[in-house]
Short mmCIF file of C-alpha atoms in Angstrom, two decimals:
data_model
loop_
_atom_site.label_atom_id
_atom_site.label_comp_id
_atom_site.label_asym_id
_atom_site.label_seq_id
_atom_site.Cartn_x
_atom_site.Cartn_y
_atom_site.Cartn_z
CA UNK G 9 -13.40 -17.91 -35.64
CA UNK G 10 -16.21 -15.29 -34.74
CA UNK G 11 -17.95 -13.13 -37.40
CA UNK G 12 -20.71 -11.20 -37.63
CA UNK G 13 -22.21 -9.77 -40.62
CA UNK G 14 -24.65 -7.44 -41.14
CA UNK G 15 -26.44 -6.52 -44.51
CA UNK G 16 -29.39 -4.65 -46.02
CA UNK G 17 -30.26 -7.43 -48.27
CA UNK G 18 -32.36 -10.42 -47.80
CA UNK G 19 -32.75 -12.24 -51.21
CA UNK G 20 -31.61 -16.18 -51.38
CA UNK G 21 -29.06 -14.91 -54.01
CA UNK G 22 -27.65 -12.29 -51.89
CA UNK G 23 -26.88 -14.58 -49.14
CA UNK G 24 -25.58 -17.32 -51.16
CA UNK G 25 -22.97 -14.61 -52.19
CA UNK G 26 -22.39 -13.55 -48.47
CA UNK G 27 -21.63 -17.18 -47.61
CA UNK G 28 -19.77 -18.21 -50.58
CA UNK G 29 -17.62 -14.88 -49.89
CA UNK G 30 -17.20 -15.78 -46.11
CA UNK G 31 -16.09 -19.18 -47.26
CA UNK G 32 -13.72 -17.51 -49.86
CA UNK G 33 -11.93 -15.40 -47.53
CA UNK G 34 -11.65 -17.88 -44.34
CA UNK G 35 -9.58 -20.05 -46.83
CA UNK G 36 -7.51 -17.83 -48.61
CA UNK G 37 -6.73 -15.82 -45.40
CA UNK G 38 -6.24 -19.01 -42.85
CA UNK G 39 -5.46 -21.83 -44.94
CA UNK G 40 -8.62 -23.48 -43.56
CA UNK G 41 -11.92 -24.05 -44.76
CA UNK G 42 -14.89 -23.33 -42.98
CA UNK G 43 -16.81 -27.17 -42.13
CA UNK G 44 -19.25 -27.81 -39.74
CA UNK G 45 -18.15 -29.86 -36.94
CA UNK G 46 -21.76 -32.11 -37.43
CA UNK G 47 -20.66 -32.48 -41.67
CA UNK G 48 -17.58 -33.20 -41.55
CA UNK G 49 -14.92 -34.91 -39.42
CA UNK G 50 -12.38 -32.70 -38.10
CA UNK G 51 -14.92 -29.70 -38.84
CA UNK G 52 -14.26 -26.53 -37.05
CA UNK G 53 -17.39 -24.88 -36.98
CA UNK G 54 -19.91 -25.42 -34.10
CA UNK G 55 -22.64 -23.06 -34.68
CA UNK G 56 -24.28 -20.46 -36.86
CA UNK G 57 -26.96 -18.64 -35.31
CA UNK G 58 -29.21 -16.65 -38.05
CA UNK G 59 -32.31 -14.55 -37.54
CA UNK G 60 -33.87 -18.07 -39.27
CA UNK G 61 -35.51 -15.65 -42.53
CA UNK G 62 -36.13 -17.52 -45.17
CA UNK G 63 -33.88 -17.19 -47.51
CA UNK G 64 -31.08 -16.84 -45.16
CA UNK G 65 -31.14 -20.53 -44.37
CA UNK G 66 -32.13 -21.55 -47.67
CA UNK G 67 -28.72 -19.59 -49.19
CA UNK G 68 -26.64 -21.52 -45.63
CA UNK G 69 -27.72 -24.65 -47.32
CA UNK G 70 -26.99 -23.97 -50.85
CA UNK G 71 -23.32 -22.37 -49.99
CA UNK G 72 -22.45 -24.82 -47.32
CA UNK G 73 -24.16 -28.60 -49.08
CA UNK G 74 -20.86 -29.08 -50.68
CA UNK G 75 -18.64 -29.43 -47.10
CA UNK G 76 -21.07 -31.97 -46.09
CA UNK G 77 -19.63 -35.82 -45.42
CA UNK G 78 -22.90 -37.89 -45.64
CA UNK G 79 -20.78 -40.68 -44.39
CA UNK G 80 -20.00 -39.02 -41.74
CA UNK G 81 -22.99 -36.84 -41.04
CA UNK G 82 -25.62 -39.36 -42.22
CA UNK G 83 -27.59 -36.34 -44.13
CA UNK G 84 -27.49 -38.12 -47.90
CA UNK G 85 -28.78 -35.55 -50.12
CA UNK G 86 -28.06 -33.21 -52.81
CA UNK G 87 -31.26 -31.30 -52.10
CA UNK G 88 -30.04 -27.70 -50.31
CA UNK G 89 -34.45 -27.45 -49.21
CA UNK G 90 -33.86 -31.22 -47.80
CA UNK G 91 -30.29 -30.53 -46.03
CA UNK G 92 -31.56 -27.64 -44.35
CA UNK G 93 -34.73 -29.60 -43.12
CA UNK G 94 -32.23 -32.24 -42.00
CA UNK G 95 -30.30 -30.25 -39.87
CA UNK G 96 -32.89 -27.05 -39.26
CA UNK G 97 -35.29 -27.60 -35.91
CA UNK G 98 -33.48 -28.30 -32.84
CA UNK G 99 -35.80 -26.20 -30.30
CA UNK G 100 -37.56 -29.15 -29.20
CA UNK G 101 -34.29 -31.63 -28.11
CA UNK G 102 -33.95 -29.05 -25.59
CA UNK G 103 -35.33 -27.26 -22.42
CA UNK G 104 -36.78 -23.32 -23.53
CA UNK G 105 -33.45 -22.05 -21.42
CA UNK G 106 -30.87 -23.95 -23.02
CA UNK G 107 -33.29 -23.15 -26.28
CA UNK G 108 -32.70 -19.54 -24.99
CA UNK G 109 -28.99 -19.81 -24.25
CA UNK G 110 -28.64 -21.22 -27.66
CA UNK G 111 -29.86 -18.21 -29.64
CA UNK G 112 -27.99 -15.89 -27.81
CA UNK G 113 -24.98 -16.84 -28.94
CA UNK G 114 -23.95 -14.12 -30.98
CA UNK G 115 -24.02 -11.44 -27.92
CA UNK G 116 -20.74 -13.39 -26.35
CA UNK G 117 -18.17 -11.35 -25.79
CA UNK G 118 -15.22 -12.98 -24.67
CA UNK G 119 -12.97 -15.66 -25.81
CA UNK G 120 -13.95 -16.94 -21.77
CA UNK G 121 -17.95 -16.33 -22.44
CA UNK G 122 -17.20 -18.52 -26.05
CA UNK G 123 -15.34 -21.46 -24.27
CA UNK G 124 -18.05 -21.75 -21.49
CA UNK G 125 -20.69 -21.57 -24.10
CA UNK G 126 -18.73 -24.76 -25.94
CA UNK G 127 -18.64 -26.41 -22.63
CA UNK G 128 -22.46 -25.89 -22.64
CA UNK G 129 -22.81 -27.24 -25.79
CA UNK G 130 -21.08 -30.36 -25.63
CA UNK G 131 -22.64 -31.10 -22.17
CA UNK G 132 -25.86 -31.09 -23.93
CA UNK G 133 -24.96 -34.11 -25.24
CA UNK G 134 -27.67 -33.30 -28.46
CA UNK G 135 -25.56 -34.94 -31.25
CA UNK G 136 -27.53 -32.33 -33.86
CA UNK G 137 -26.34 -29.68 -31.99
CA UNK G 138 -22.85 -30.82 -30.20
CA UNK G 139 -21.12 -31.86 -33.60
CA UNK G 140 -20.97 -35.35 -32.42
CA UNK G 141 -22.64 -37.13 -35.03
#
């Protein structure tokens, strides 16, 4: 799954709402819940890039705390401030380009640019970032 979402909002609540709603939907339309591949074994979801404001994170934390697997992921909290922190700064396990490459996920435009950029990932070989906790 790729989505995009743009809003004129920017409040924690707000985007606890967007993500709860995002959740919502993925389920009831799909069947499938949305899990982070690094939470959760047998998680579908490699990446979310954000614009990193603030509350935006904060609200990722909050809406998406409850898929986490601590067994699994080794991120044992209840805290939504202390998950985030957990999982938040990965731009120095890797070189500024991959950094770079990274961020600019959401400009892919294929289903061919999306499968190279999961090749990329995984070669890595960053478990914080790869999924492969």
């Amino acid at each position: 799954m790729l989505a995009r979402v743009y809003t004129n909002r920017a409040t924690t609540e707000h985007f606890v709402l967007l993500f709860d709603e995002l959740q919502h939907l993925t389920q009831l339309y799909t069947g499938n819940q949305i899990c982070f591949k690094c939470f959760t074994q047998g998680g579908n979801l490699l990446v979310m890039n954000t614009d990193m404001e603030a509350a935006q994170i904060l609200a990722a934390g909050i809406s998406f705390l409850h898929t986490n697997d601590p067994a699994y992921s080794k991120i044992d909290t209840k805290s939504p401030e202390e998950f985030v922190h957990a999982v938040l700064d990965f731009r120095s396990m890797v070189a500024p380009q991959d950094y770079q490459r990274l961020i600019n996920f959401p400009y892919l435009k294929s289903q061919e640019e999306l499968d190279e950029f999961t090749l990329f990932v995984k070669n890595l070989k960053v478990k914080k970032i790869d999924g492969k906790v």
